[in-house]
Short mmCIF file of C-alpha atoms in Angstrom, two decimals:
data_model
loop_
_atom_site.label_atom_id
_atom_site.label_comp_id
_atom_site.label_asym_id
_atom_site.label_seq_id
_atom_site.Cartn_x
_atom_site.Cartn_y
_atom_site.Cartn_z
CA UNK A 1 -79.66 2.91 -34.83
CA UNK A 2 -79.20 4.89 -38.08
CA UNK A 3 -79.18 8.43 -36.42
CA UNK A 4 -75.90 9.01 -34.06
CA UNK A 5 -76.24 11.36 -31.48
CA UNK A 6 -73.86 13.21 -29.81
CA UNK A 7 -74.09 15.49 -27.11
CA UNK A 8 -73.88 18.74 -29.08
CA UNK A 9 -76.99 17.26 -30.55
CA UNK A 10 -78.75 16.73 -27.22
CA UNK A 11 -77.48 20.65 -26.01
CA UNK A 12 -78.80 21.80 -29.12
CA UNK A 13 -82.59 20.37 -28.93
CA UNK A 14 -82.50 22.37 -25.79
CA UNK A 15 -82.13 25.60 -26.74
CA UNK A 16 -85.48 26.86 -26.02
CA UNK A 17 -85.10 25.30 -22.32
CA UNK A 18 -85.40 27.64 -19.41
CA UNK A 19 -83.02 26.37 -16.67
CA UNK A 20 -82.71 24.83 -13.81
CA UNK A 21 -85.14 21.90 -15.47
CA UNK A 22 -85.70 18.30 -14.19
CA UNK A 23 -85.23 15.37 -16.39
CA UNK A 24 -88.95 14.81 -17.47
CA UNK A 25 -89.06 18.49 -18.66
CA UNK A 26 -86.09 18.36 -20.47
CA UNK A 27 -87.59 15.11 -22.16
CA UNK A 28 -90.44 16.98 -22.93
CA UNK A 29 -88.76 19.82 -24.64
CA UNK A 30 -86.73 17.97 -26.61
CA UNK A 31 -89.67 16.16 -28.04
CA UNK A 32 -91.93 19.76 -28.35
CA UNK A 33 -88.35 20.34 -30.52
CA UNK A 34 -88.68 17.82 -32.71
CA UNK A 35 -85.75 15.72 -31.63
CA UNK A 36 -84.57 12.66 -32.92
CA UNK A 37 -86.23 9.62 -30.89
CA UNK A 38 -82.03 8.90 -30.36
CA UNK A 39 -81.64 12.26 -28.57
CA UNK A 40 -85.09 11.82 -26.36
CA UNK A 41 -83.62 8.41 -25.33
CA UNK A 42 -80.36 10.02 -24.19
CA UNK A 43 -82.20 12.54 -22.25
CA UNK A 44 -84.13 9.58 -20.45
CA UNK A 45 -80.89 7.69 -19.97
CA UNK A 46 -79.69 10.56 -17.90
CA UNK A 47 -80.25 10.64 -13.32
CA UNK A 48 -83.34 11.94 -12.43
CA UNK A 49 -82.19 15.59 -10.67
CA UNK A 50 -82.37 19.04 -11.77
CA UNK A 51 -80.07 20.46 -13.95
CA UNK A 52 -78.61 24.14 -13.85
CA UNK A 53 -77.95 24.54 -17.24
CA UNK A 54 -76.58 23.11 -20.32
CA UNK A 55 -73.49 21.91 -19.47
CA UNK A 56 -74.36 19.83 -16.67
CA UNK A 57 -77.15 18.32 -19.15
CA UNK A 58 -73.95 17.78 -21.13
CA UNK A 59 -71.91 15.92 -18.59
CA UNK A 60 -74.87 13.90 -17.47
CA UNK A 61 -76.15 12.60 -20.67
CA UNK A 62 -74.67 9.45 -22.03
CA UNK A 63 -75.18 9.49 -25.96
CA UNK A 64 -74.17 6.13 -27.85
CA UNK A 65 -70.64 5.56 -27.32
CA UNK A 66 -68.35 6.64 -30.69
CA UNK A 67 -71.05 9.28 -31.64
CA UNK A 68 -69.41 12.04 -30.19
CA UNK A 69 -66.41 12.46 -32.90
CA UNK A 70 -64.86 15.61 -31.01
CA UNK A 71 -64.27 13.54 -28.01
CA UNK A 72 -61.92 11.07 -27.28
CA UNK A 73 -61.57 7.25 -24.90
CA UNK A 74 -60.42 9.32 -22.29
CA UNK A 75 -62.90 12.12 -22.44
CA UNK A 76 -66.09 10.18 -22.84
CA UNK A 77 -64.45 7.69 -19.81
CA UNK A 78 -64.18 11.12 -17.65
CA UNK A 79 -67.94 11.96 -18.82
CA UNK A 80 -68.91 8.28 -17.15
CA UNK A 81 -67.45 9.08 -14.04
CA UNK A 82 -68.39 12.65 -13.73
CA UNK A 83 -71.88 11.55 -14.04
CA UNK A 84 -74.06 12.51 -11.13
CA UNK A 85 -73.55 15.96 -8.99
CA UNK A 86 -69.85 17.19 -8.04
CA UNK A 87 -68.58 15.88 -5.33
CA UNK A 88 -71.57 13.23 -4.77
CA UNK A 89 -69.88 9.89 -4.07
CA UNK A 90 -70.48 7.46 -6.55
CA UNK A 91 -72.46 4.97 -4.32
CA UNK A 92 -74.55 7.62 -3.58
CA UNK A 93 -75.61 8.80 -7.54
CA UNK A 94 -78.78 7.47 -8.89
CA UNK A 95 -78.21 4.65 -11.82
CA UNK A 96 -80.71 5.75 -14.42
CA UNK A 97 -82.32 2.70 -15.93
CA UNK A 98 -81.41 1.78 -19.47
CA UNK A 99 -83.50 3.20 -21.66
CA UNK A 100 -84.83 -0.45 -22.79
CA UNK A 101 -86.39 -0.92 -19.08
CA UNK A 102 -87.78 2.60 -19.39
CA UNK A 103 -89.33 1.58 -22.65
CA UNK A 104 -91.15 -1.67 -20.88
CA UNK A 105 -92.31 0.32 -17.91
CA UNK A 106 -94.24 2.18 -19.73
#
């Protein structure tokens, strides 16, 4: 990939997002944006659920690791496990399919 995407990238092809929003309609408005295909795949990458606002769109989404140069091993480690709803046991989270599966589903 030439384009890196971080997650002030994702946030920000948002902006025009009313909130709470599922997953498919944040897809959608990132590409009604403009977004880089790199920041739609993040958004796809992310669990299917509803999302309050932009921060939890920001803990959930999973951009390509080292892209994010304001955050550190142990931040973007804490962003993997946070993944999924507070206090939702990790068994319990839905794994969101890589974004190549999503791409041969289709």
């Amino acid at each position: 990939m030439d384009h890196r995407t971080s997650t002030r990238d994702v946030v920000h092809a948002l902006r025009d997002v009313d909130f709470p929003a599922g997953k498919e309609e944040l897809v959608q408005a990132a590409k009604r944006a403009g977004a880089h295909e790199d920041i739609v795949e993040a958004l796809r990458g992310m669990p299917a659920e509803r999302y309050a606002n932009r921060e939890e769109v920001a803990r959930s989404v999973r951009p390509e690791p080292g892209s994010d140069p304001g955050t550190g091993p142990a931040q973007r480690a804490e962003q993997a496990r946070a993944g999924g709803r507070p206090g939702q046991s990790q068994h319990l989270r839905d794994v969101p399919k890589p974004p190549v599966e999503d791409r041969l589903d289709r």
